[in-house]
Coordinates of C-alpha atoms in Angstrom, one line a residue:
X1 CA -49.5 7.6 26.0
X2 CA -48.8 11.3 25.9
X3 CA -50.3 12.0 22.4
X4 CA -53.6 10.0 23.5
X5 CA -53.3 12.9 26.3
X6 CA -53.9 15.2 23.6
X7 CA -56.3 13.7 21.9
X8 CA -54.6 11.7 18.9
X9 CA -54.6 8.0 18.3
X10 CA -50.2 7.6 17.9
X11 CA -49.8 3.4 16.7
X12 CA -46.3 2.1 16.6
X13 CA -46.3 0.3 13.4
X14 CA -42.9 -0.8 12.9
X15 CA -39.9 -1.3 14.7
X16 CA -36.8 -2.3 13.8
X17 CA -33.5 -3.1 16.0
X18 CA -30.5 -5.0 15.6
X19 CA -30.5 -6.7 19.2
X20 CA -32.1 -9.9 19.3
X21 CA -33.1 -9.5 23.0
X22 CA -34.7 -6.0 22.2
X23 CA -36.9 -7.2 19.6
X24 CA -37.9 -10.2 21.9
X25 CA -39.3 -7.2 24.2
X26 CA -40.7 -5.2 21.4
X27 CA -43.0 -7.8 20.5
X28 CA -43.9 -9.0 23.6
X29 CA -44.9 -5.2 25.1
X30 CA -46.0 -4.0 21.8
X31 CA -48.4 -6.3 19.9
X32 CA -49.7 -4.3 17.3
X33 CA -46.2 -3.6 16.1
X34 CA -44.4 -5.3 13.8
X35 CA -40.8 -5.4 14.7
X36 CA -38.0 -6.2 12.3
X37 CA -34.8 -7.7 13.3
X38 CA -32.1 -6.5 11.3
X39 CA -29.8 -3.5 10.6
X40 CA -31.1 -0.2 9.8
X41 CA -29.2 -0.1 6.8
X42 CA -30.9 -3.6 5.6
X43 CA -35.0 -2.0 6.7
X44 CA -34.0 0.8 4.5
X45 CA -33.2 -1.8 1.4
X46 CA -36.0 -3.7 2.6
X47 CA -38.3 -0.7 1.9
X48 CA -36.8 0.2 -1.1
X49 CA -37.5 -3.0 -2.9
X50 CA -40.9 -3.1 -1.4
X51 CA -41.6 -0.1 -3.4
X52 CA -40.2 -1.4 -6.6
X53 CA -42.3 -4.6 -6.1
X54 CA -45.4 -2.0 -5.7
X55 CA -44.5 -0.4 -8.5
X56 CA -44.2 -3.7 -10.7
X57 CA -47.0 -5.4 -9.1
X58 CA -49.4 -2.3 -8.5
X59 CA -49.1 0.1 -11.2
X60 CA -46.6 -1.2 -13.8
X61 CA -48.7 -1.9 -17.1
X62 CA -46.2 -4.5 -18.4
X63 CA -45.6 -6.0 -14.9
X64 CA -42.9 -8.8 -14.6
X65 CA -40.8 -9.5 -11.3
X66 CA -37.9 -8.9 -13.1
X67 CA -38.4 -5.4 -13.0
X68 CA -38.2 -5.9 -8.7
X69 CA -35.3 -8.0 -8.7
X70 CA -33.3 -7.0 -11.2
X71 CA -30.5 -4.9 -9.2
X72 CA -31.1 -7.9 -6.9
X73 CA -27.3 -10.2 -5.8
X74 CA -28.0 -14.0 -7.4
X75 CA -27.7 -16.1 -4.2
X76 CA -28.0 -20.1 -4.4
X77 CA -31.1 -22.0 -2.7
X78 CA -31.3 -25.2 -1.2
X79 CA -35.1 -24.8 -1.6
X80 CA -34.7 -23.7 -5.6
X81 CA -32.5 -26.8 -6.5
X82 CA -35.3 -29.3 -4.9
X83 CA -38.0 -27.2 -7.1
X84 CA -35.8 -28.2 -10.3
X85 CA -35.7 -31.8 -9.8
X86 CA -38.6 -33.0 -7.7
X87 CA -41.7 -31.9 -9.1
X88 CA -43.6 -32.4 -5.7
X89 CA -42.0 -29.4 -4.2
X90 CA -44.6 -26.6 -5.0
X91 CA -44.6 -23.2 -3.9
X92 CA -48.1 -22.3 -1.9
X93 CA -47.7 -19.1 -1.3
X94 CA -45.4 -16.2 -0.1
X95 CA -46.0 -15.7 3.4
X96 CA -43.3 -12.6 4.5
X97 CA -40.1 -10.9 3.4
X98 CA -36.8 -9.5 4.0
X99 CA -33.2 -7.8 3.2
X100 CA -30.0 -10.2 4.0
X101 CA -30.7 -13.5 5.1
X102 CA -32.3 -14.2 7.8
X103 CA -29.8 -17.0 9.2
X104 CA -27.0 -14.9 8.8
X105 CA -25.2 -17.5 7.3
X106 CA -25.1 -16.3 3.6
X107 CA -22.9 -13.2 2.7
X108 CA -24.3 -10.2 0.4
X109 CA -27.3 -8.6 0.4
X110 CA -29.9 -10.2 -1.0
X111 CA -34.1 -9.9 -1.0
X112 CA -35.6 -12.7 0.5
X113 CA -39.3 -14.5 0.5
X114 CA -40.6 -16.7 3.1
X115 CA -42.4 -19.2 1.2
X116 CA -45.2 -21.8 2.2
X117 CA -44.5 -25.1 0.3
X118 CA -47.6 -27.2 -0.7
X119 CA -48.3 -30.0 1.5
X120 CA -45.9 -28.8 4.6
X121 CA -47.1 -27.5 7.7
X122 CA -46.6 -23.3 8.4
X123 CA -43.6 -24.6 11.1
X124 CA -41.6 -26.1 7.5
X125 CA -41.6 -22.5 6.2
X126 CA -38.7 -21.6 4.3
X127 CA -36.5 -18.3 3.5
X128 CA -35.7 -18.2 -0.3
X129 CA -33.5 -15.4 -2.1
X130 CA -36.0 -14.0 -4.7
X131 CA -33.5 -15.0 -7.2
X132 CA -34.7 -18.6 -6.6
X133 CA -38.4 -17.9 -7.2
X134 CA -38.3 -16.2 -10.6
X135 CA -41.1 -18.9 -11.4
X136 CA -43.5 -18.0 -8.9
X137 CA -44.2 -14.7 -10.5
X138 CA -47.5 -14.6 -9.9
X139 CA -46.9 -15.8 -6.0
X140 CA -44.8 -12.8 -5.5
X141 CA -48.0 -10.8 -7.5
X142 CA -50.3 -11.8 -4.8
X143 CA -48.1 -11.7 -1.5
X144 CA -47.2 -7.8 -3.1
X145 CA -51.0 -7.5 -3.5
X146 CA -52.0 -8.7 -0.4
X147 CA -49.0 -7.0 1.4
X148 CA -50.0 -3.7 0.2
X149 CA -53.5 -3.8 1.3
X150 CA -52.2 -4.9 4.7
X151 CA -49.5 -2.0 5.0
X152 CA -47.5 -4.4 5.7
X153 CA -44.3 -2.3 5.4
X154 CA -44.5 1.4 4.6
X155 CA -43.9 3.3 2.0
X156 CA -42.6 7.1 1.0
X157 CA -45.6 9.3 2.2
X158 CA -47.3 7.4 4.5
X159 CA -45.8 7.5 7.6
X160 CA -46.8 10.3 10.0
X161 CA -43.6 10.2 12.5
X162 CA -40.2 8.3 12.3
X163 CA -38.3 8.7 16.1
X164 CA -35.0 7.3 16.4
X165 CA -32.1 7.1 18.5
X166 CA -28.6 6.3 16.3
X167 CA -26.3 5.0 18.9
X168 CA -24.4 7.0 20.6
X169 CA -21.6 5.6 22.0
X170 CA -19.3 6.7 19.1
X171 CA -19.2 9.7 20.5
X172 CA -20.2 9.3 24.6
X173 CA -17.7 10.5 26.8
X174 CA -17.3 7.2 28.1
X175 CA -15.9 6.4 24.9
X176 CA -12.0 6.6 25.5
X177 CA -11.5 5.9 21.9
X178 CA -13.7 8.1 19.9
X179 CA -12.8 8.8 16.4
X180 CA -12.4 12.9 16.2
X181 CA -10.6 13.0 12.6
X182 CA -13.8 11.5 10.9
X183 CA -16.6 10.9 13.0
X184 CA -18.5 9.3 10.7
X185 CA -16.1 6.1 10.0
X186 CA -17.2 5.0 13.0
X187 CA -20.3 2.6 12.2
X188 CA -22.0 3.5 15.6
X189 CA -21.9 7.5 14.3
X190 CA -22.5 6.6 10.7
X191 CA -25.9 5.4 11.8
X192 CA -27.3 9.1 12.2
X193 CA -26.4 9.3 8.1
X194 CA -28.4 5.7 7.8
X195 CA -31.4 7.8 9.6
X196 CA -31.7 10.7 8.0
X197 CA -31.1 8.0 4.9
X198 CA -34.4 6.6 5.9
X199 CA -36.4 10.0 6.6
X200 CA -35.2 10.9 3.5
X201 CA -36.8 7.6 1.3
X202 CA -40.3 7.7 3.7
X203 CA -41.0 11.4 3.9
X204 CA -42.6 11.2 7.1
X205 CA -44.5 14.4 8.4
X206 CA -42.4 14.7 11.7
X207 CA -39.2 12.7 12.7
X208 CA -37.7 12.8 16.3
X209 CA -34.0 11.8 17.1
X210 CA -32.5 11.3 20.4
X211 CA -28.9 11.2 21.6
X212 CA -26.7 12.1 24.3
X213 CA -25.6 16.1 25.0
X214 CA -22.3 14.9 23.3
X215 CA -23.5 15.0 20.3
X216 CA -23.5 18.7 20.7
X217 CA -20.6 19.3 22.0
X218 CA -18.0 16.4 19.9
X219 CA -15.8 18.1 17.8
X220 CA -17.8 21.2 17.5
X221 CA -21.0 19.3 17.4
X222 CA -20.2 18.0 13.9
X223 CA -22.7 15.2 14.1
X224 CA -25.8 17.3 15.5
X225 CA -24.9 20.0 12.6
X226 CA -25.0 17.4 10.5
X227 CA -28.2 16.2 11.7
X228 CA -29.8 19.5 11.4
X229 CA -28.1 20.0 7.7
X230 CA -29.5 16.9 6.8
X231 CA -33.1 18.2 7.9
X232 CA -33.0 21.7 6.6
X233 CA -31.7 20.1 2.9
X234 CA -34.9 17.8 2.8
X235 CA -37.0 21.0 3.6
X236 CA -37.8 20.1 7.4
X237 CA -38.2 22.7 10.0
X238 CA -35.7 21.7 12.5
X239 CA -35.9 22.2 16.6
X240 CA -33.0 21.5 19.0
X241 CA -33.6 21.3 22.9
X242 CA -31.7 19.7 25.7
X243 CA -34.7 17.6 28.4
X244 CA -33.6 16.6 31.5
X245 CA -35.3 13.5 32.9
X246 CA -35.6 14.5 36.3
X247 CA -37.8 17.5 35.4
X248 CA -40.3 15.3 34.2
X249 CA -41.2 13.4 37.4
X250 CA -38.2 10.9 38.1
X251 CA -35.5 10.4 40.6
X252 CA -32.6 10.3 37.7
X253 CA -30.8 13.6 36.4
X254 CA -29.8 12.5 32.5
X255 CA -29.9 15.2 30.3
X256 CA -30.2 14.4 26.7
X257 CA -30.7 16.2 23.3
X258 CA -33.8 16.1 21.0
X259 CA -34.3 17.0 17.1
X260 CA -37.5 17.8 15.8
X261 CA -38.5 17.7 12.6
X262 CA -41.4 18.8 10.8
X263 CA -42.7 18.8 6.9
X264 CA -43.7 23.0 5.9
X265 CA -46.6 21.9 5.8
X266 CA -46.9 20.9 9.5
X267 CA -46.7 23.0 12.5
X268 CA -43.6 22.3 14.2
X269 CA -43.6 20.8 17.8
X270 CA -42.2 22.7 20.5
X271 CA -41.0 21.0 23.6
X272 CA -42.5 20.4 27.2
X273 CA -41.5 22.8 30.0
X274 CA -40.4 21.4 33.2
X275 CA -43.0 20.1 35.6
X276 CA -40.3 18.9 38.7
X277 CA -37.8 20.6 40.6
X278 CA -34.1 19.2 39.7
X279 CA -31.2 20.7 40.7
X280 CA -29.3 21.1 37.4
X281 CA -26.0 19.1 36.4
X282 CA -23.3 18.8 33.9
X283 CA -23.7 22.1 31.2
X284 CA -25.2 22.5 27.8
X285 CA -23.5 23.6 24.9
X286 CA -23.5 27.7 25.0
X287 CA -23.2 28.0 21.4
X288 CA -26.3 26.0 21.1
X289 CA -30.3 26.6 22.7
X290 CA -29.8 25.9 26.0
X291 CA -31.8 23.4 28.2
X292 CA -35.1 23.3 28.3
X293 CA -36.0 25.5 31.7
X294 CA -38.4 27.5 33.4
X295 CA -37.8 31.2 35.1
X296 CA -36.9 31.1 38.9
X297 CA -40.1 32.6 39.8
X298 CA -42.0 29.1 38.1
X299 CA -39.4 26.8 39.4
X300 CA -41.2 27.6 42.9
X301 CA -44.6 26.8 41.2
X302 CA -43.4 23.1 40.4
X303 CA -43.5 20.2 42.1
X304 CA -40.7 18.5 43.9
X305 CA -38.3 16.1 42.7
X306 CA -38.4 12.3 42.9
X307 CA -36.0 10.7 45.0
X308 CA -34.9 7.3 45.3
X309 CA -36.8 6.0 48.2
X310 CA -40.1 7.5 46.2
X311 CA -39.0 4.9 43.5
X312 CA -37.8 2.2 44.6
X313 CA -38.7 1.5 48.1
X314 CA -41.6 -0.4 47.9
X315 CA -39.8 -3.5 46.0
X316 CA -39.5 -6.3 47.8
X317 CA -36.2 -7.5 49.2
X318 CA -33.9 -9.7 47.4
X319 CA -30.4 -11.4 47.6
X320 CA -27.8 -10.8 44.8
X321 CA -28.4 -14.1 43.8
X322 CA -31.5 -13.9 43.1
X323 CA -33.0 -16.1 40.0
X324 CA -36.6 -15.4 39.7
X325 CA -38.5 -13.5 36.3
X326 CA -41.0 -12.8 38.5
X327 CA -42.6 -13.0 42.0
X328 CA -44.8 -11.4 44.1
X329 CA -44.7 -7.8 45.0
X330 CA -46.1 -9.0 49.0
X331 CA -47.7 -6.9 50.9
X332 CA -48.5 -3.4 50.2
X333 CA -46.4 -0.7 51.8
X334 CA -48.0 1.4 54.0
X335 CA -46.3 4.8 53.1
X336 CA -46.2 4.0 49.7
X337 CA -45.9 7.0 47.3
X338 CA -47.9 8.4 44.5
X339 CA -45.1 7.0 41.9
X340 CA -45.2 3.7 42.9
X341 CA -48.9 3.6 43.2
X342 CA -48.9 4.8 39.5
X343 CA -45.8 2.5 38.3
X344 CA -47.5 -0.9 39.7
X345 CA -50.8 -0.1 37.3
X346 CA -51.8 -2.6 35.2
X347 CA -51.8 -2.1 31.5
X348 CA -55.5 -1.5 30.8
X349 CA -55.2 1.1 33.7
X350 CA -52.3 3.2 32.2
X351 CA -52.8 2.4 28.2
X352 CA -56.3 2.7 28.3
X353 CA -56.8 -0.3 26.8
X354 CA -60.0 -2.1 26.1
X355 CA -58.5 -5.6 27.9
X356 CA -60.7 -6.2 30.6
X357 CA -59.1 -6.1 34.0
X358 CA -57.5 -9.2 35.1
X359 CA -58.5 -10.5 38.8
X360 CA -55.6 -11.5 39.7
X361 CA -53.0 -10.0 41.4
X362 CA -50.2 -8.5 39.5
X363 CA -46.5 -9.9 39.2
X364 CA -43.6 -8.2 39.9
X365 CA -41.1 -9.1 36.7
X366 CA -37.3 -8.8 36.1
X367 CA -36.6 -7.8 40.1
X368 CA -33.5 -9.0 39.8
X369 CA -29.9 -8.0 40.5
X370 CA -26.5 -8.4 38.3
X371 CA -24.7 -11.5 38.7
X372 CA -21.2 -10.3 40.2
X373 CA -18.4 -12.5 40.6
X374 CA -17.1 -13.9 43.7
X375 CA -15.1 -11.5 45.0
X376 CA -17.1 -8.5 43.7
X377 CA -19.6 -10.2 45.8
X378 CA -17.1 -9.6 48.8
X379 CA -16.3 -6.4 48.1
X380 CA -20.1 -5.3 47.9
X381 CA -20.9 -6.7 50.8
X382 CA -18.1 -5.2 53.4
X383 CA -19.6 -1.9 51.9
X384 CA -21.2 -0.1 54.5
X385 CA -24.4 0.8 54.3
X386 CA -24.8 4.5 54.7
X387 CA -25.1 7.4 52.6
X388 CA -22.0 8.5 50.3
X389 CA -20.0 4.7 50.8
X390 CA -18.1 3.7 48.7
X391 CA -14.8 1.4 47.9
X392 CA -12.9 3.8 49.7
X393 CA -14.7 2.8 53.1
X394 CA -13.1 -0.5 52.6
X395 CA -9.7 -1.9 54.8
X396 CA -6.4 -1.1 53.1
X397 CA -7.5 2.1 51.5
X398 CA -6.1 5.6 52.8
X399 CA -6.9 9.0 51.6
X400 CA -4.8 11.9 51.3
X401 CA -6.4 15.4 50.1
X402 CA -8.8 13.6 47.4
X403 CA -6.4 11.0 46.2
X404 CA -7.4 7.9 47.4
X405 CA -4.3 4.9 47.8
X406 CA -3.2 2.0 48.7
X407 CA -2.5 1.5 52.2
X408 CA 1.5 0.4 52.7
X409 CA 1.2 -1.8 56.1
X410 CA -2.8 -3.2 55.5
X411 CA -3.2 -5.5 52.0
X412 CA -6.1 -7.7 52.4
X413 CA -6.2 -10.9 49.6
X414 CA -9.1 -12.7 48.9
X415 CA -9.1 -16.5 48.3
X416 CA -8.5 -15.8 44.5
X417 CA -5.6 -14.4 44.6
X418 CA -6.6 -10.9 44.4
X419 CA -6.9 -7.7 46.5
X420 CA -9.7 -6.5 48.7
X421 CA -9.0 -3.5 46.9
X422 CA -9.1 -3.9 43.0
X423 CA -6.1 -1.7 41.6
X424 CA -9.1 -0.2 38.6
X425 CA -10.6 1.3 41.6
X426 CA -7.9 3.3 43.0
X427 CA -6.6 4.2 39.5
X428 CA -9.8 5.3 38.1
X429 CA -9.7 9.0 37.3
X430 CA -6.0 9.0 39.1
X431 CA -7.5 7.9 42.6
X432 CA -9.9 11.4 42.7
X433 CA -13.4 9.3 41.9
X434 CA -15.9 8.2 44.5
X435 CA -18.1 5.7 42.3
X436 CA -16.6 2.5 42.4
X437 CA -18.4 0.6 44.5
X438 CA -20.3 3.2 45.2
X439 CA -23.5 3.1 47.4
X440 CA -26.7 4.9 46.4
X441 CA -28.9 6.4 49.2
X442 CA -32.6 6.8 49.3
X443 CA -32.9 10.7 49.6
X444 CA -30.6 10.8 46.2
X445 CA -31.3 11.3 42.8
X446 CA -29.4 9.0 40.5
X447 CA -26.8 10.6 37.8
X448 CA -27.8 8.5 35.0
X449 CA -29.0 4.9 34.0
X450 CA -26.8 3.5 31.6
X451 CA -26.7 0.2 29.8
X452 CA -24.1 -1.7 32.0
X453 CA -24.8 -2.6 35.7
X454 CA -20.5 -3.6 37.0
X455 CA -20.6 -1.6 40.1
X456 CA -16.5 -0.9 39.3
X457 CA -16.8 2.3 38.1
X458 CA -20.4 3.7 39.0
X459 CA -22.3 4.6 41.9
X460 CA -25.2 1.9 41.4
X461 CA -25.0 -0.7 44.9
X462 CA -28.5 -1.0 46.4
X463 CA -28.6 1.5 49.6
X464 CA -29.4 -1.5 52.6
X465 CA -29.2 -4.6 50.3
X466 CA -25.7 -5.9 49.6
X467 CA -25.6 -5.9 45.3
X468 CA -26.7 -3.6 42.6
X469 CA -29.8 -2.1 41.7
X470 CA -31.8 -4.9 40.0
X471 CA -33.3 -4.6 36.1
X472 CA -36.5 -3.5 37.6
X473 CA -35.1 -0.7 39.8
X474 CA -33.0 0.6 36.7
X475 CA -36.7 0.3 34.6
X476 CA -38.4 2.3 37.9
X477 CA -35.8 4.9 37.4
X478 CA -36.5 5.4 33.6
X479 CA -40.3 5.7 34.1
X480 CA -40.9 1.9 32.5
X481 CA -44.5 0.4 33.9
X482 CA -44.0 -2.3 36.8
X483 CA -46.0 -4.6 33.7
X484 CA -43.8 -3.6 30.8
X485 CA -41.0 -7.1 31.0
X486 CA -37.6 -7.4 29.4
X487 CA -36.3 -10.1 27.7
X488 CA -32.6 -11.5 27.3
X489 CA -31.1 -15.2 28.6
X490 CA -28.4 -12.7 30.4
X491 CA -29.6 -9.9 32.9
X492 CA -26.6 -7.8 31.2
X493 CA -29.0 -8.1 28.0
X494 CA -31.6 -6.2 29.7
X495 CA -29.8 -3.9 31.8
X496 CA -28.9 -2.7 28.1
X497 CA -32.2 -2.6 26.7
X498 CA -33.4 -0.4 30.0
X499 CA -30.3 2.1 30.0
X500 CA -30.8 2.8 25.6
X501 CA -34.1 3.5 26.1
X502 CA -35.7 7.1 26.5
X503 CA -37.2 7.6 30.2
X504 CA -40.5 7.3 29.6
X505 CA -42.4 10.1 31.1
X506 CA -40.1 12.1 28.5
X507 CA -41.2 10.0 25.7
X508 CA -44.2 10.6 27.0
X509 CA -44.2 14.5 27.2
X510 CA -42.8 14.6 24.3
X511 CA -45.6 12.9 22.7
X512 CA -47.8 15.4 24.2
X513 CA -46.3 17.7 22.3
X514 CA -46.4 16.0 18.7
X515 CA -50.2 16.0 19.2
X516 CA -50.4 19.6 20.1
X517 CA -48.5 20.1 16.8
X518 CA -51.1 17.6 15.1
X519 CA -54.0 19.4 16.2
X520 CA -52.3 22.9 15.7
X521 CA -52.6 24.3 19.3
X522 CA -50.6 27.9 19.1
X523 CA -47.7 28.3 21.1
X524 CA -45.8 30.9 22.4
X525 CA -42.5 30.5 21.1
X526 CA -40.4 27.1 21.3
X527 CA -41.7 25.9 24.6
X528 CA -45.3 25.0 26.2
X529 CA -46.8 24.4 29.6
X530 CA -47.8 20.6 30.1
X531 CA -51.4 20.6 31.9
X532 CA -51.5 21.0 35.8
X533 CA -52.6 16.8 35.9
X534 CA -49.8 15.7 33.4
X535 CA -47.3 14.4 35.8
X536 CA -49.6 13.2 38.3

């Protein structure tokens, strides 16, 4: 969306993620991508094999699969067993491929081929080790053949941009147990090596790479130095800048950091400047660029920040049982704001897109709440419903100075067997906190979305309904289209997918700003103005 803005054609080609539910989204909001999924680790073998069956296939002048498979695990096959003895089991054709099998029943790493067996319907496709197919030689020849003139996975030098976002609870300050002695023994931190693995093989022209302002600050930022090393030593300009959300035209503060990198050959992106006024939390890292910021005389130039109620207030009410994937919006609000005009546009509206406009009426998908247990349910609802509430407003709680406790003559018990007043809330940060059960109000802007939606430690109750934001208000609050739907059999599934993501009008910006480097608009320095009609 934002390099179209600027005049270049961006095409997600491939995508690759490890959650099940993620991918289920991927493909369903993104058509014309093909999404993988798998581990990065396995894509990256997956790409490296590709290229040795190029190499065999396409330019090799003696040719052979061998050559492909030879540093390739031997794995048994069902399938290859039943091509020995019964003659009337005849591979078709190869019809896809992978690293690791794709049942995830075998151990080892292994490559395998999808194969189409002669005289069996598509739906009786099969996934064979290629150590089971070394007499279909010249099936593998044509699939590779075939493959390549499709693109159907890339290879070193022809990818234009790789973004990426190696998870970062590893080293979140949620994370009570991080691993300080060696960071990188951690699987969740050793993905950022398994990325820079990957930009390393494809040689992209830019790469992007997202992660909390922790990485910055862990341990004397060893993970975003290494980062940056890791650029610099495969000859990639390198820019770091901190982006808060909220300065790009949404109600939700989250400050996060952002690695650019760009070939020498390639002018290197600079990042967006501000467009919304947002009070400024938490602090950067002083030793590092700081966040990305205009001068107090343009911070009274820029338009005002998003608040709750400009969000989310139009959504139609709903119980915290609610069930439903999708409903009706109802009627349309009469005050309703410029961002929720904009976030209920239809796809061919906001992407452009060349799908003729649909006459009907829009649904309103995933407008629905977590599923809280019983007595959470209690607890939520004898929350009042004003500004600042929280568990602290309920009976048996007394506080003294800031510390809130337990009160000694008034201990309410629910039908479980349990307190009124959970003992997590009044112990969490030592009785000082105001966010369990806390309520949002509608001239707020929200700290953060993350990926979890329990109300026992965060401020995230609805401000007059009696449960949590639902998966769509979350979405609202990261810039996600009222059309863009989330998949997962469990709503903690997609509150996940929504809180991992980046907000989207940053994306979006950011985007911008790739194209500006594509089609070498000069800068002044690191940063750059977005256009006056950019965040409108």
């Amino acid at each position: 969306m934002g390099a179209a803005a600027c005049g270049v054609n961006l095409v997600t080609r491939w995508a690759v993620d490890f959650s099940p539910e993620a991918c289920q989204s991927l493909r369903h909001n993104h058509p014309e991508t093909e999404v993988r999924h798998t581990t990065a680790e396995e894509f990256l073998e997956l790409l490296k094999a590709w290229k040795n069956l190029c190499d065999t296939y396409l330019w090799s002048e003696t040719g052979g699969a061998a050559d492909a498979d030879e540093d390739i695990e031997e794995v048994d096959s069902e399938a290859d067993s039943l091509l020995d003895d019964n003659d009337e089991l005849e591979v078709d054709k190869i019809v896809g491929i992978c690293y690791g099998d794709p049942k995830g029943i075998k151990e080892g790493s292994a490559l395998y081929y999808k194969v189409s067996w002669k005289g069996y319907d598509s739906d009786e496709d099969t996934w064979e080790p290629a150590t089971g197919l070394d007499k279909c030689d010249e099936s593998i020849k044509d699939f590779v053949i075939d493959g390549y003139k499709r693109h159907i996975l890339p290879l070193p030098g022809t990818v234009d941009v790789i973004c990426g976002g190696p998870p970062c609870q590893g080293i979140s300050g949620f994370n009570r147990f991080r691993t300080k002695e060696e960071p990188l023994k951690d699987i969740k931190n050793f993905q950022l090596e398994v990325f820079m693995n990957i930009i390393k093989f494809l040689q992209p022209r830019f790469t992007l790479m997202e992660n909390v302002v922790d990485i910055m600050r862990f341990e004397k930022a060893y993970l975003g130095r290494l980062a940056v090393a890791r650029l610099v030593a495969m000859q990639y300009q390198v820019r770091l800048g901190f982006l808060v959300a909220g300065k790009y035209g949404l109600p939700q503060f989250r400050m996060r950091t952002f690695i650019w990198g760009a070939r020498t050959t390639e002018k290197l992106p600079g990042f967006p400047l501000p467009t919304h006024k947002v009070v400024a939390r938490g602090f950067c890292p002083k030793q590092f660029e700081c966040n990305v910021k205009v001068s107090e005389d343009e911070e009274k130039l820029l338009k005002n920040a998003l608040l709750l109620g400009d969000a989310i207030r139009d959504l139609p009410d709903i119980t915290t049982h609610e069930e439903r994937d999708e409903m009706e919006y109802g009627e349309d609000p009469i005050n309703i704001t410029e961002f929720q005009r904009m976030i209920r546009r239809p796809k061919q509206e906001l992407m452009g897109s060349a799908i003729p406009k649909s006459v009907t009426r829009p649904k309103l998908y995933d407008h629905r709440p977590l599923k809280l247990s019983k007595d959470d349910n209690i607890r939520v609802s004898q929350i009042p419903r004003k500004k600042g509430a929280n568990y602290r407003d309920l009976d048996g709680v007394i506080v003294d100075g800031n510390i809130a406790r337990r009160h000694p003559h008034i201990k309410i018990i629910l039908d479980s067997g349990k307190p009124l007043v959970p003992e997590y809330a009044l112990k969490y940060v030592r009785g000082t906190s105001k966010k369990p059960f806390g309520r949002l109000w509608w001239d707020e802007i929200v700290s953060t979305v993350v990926g979890r939606a329990e109300p026992h430690n965060q401020v995230i109750l609805h401000p007059e309904q009696d449960r949590t934001l639902s998966i769509r208000e979350n979405a609202r609050l990261q810039g996600f289209p009222d059309y863009y739907r989330f998949f997962g059999n469990k709503e903690k599934q997609r509150y996940i997918q929504v809180g991992n993501a980046v907000a989207v009008p940053v994306g979006r910006a950011l985007g911008f700003a790739l194209a500006r480097a594509v089609n070498e608009i000069p800068d002044n320095g690191p940063v750059f103005v977005l256009p006056p009609s950019f965040s409108s």
